[in-house]
Short mmCIF file of C-alpha atoms in Angstrom, two decimals:
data_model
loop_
_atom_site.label_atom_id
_atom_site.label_comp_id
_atom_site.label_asym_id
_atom_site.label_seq_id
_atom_site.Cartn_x
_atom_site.Cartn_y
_atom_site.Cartn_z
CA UNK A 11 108.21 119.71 113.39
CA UNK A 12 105.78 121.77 116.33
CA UNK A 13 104.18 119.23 118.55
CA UNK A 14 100.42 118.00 118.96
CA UNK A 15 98.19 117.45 121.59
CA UNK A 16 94.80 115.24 121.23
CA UNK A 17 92.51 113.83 123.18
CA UNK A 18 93.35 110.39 123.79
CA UNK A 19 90.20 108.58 123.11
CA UNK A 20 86.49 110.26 121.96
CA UNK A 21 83.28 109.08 121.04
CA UNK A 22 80.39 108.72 117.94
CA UNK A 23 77.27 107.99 117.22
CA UNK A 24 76.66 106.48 113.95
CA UNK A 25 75.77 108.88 111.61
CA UNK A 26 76.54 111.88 113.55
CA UNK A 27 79.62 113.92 112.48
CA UNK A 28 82.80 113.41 114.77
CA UNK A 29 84.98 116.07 115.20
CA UNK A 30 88.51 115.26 116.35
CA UNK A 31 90.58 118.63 117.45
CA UNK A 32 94.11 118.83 117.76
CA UNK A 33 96.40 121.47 119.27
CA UNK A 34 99.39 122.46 117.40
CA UNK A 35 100.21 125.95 119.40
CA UNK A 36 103.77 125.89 118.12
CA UNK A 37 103.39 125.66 114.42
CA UNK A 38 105.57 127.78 112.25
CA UNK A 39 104.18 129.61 109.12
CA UNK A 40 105.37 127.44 106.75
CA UNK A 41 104.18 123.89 108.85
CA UNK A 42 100.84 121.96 107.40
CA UNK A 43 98.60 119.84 109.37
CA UNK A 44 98.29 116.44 108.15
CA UNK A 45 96.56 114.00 109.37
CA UNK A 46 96.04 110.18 109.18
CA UNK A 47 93.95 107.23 110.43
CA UNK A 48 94.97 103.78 111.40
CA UNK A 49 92.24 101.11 111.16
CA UNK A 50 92.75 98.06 113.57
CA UNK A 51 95.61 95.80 111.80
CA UNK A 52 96.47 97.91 109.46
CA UNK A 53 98.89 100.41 108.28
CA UNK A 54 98.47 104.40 108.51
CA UNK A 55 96.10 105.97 106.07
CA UNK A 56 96.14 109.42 104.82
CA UNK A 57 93.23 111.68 105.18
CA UNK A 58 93.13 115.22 104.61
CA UNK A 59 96.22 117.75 105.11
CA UNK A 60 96.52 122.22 105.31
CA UNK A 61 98.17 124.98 105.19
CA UNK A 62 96.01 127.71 106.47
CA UNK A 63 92.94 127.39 104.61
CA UNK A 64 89.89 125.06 105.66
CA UNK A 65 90.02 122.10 103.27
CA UNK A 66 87.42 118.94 102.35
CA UNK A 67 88.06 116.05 100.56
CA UNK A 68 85.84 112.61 100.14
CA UNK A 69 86.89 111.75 103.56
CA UNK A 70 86.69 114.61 105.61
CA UNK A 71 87.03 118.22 106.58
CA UNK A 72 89.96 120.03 108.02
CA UNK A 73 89.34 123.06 109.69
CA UNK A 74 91.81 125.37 110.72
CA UNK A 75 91.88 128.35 113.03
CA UNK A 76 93.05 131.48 111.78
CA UNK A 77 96.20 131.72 114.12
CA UNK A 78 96.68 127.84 112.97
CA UNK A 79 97.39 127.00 116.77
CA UNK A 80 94.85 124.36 116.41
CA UNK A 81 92.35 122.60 113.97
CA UNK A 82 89.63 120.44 113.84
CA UNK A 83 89.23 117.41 111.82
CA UNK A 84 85.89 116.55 110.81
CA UNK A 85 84.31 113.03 109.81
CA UNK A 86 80.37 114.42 108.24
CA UNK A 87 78.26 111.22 108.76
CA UNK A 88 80.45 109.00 110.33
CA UNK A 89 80.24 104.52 110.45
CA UNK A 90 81.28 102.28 112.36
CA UNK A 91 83.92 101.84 109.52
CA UNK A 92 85.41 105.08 110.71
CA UNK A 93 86.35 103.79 114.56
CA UNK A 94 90.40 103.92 114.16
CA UNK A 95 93.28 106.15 115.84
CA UNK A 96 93.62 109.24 114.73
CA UNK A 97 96.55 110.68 114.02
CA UNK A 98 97.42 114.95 113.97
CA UNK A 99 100.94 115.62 113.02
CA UNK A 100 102.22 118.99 112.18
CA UNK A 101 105.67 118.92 109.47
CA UNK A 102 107.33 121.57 107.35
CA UNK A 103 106.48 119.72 104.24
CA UNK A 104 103.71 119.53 101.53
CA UNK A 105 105.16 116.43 100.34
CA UNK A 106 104.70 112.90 101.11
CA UNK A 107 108.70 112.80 101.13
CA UNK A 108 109.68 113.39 104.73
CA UNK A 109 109.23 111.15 107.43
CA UNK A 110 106.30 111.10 109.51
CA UNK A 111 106.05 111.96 113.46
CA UNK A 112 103.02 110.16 115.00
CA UNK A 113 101.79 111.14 118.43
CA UNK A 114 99.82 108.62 120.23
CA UNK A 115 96.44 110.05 118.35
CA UNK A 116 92.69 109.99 119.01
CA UNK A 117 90.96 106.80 119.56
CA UNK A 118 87.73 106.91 117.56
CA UNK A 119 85.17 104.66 118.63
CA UNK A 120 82.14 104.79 116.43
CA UNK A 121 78.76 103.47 117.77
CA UNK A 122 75.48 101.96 116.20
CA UNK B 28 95.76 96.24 94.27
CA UNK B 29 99.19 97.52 93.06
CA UNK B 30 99.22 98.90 96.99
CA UNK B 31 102.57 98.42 99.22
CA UNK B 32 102.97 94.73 100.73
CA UNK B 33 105.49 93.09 103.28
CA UNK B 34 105.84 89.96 103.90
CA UNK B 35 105.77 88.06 106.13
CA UNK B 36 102.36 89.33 108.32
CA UNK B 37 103.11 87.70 111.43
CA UNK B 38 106.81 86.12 112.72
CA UNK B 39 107.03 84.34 116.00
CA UNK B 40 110.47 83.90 116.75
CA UNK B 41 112.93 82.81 119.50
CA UNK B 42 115.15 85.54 121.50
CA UNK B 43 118.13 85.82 119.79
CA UNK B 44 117.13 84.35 116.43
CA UNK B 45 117.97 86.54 113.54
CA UNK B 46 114.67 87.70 111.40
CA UNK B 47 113.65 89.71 107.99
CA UNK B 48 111.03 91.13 106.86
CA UNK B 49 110.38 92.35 103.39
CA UNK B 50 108.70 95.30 101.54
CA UNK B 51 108.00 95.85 98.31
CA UNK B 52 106.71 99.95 97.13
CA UNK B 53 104.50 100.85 95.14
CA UNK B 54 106.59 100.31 91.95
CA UNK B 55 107.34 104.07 91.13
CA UNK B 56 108.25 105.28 94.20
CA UNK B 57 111.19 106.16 94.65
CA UNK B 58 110.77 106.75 98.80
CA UNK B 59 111.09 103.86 101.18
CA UNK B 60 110.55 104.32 105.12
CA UNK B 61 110.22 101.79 107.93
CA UNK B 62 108.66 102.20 110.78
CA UNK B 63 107.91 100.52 113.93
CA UNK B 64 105.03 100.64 116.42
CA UNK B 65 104.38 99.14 119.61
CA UNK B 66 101.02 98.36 121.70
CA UNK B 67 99.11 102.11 122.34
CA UNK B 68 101.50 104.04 120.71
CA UNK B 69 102.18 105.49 117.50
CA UNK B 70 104.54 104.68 114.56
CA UNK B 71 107.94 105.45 115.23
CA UNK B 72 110.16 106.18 112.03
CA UNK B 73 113.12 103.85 111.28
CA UNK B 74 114.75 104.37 108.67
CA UNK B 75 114.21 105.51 105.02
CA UNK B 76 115.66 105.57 101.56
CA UNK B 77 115.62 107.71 98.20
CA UNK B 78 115.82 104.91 95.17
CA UNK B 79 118.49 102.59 96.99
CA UNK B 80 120.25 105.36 99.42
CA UNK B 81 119.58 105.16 103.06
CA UNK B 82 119.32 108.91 103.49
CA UNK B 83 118.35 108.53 107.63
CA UNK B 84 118.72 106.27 110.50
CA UNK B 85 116.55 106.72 113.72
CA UNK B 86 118.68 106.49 117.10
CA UNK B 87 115.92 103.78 117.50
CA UNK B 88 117.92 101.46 114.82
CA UNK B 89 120.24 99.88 117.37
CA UNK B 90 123.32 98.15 115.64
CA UNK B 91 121.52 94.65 115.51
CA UNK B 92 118.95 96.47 112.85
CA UNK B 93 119.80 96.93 109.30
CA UNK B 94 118.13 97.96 106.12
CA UNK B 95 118.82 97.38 102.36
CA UNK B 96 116.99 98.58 99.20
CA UNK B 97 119.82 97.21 96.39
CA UNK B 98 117.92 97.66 93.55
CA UNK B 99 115.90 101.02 94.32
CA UNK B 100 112.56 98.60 95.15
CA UNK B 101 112.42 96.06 97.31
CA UNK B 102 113.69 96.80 101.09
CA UNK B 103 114.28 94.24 103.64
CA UNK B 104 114.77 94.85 107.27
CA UNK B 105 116.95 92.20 109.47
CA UNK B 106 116.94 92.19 113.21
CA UNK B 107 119.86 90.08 114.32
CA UNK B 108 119.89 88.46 117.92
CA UNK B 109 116.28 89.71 119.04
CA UNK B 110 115.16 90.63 122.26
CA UNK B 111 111.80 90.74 123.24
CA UNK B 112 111.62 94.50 123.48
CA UNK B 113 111.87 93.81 119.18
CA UNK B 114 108.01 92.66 119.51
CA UNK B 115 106.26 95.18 117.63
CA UNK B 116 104.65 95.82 114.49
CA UNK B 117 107.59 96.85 111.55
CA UNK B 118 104.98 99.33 109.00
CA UNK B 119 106.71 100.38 105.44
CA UNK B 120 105.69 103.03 103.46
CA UNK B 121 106.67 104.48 100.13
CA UNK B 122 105.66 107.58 98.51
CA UNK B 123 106.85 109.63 95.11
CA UNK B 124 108.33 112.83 94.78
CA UNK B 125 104.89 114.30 93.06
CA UNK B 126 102.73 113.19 95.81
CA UNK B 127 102.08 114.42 99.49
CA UNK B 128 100.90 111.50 101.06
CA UNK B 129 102.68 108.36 102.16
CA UNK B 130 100.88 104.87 101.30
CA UNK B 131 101.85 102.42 103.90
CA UNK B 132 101.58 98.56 103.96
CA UNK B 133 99.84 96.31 106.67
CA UNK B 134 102.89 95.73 108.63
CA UNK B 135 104.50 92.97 109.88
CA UNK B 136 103.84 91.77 113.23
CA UNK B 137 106.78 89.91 115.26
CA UNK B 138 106.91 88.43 118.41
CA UNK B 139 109.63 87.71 120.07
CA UNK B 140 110.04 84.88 123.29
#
C-alpha cells in the first residue's frame, strides 16, 4: 500500500468547512483512498473512500486530483463534534477485508 | 446497538501478569482484526482472522501474544508476562465480505506497572 503524508494537526471554526489534504504521490492505479476518523476514546470510524472520481457521502466529500497523487477530504459545516484524528490511508482494496495501515493522521480541532 | 464490543474497557495490571481481552463482531462477519495503538500514534494491525483462521500475524505479535477465534465469533487476545511497553489501547474490528468498511469497537485500554 503507497504511503501518506498529512499535516499533523489543523484547525476549524465552527461551521466553516475543514478541509484535510493528504499526499499519496505513490499510489498505483488500482489503490483507493480511504479514509477514517477517530473520536477521543474511541475506535476508528469510516468516512468516505475513492477510486479516481470525487465522491460525497452524509459525512463528507472526497476530492481527488486527477493524477490521484493527492486528495482532499472535506468536512461542509463542520462542529465541534467533528474535532478527532484524521486518518488518510491509501490500499489496493475496495473492500473492508484487508487490514488497515494508519499513519499518525490529522488532528482536527474544531472551535466555537 | 448490535455494533462490535470488547471487554474489558480498561485493565490495570502488574508487569508480568498474564491478561485477555475479549471481542465479540458484529455477528455476520466473518473478518476479525486486532489492533493496537499507543499515545500519538496510529493503530497498528495485529492480527486477523477469516471465520476462525488466523490468516496474518504482525511481526508486532511477539511470542507472549496470542489470538483465538474457536467458534468463527468471539476472539480473545492474551498477553502473557507483560511488560510495560504492552500499555496501549488493543482496538478490534470486524467487517463482511460485501462491505468496504471496517466497524471497529472502543478498545480496550491496559496499563501495565
Amino acid at each position: 500500500d503507497a504511503k501518506t503524508t498529512q499535516p499533523p494537526s489543523m484547525d476549524c471554526a465552527e461551521g466553516r468547512a475543514a478541509n484535510l489534504p493528504c499526499n499519496h504521490s505513490t499510489i498505483s492505479g488500482n489503490e483507493y483512498v480511504y479514509w477514517y476518523r477517530q473520536i477521543h476514546s474511541q475506535g476508528p470510524q469510516y468516512i468516505i473512500h475513492g477510486l479516481k472520481n470525487n465522491e460525497t457521502n452524509e459525512m463528507a466529500s472526497l476530492i481527488i486530483t486527477e493524477d490521484r497523487k493527492s486528495s482532499t477530504l472535506i468536512l461542509p459545516h463542520a462542529t465541534l463534534r467533528d474535532t478527532a484524528v484524521y486518518y488518510c490511508i491509501v490500499r489496493a482494496s475496495n473492500s473492508g477485508n484487508t487490514p488497515l495501515v494508519f499513519g499518525k493522521g490529522t488532528r482536527l480541532s474544531v472551535i466555537a | 446497538d448490535t455494533g462490535v464490543s470488547q471487554d474489558p474497557r480498561h485493565k490495570i495490571t502488574k508487569r508480568g501478569q498474564n491478561v485477555t481481552f475479549r471481542c465479540d463482531p458484529i455477528s455476520e462477519h466473518n473478518r476479525l482484526y486486532w489492533y493496537r495503538q499507543t499515545l500519538g500514534q496510529g493503530p497498528e494491525f495485529l492480527t486477523y482472522f477469516q471465520n476462525e483462521a488466523q490468516l496474518e500475524k504482525s511481526r508486532l505479535l511477539s511470542d507472549r501474544f496470542s489470538a483465538e477465534r474457536p467458534k468463527g465469533s468471539f476472539s480473545t487476545l492474551e498477553i502473557q508476562r507483560t511488560e510495560q511497553g504492552d500499555s496501549a489501547m488493543y482496538l478490534c474490528a470486524s467487517s463482511s465480505p460485501l462491505d468496504y468498511e471496517q466497524y471497529f469497537g472502543p478498545g480496550t485500554r491496559l496499563t501495565v506497572t
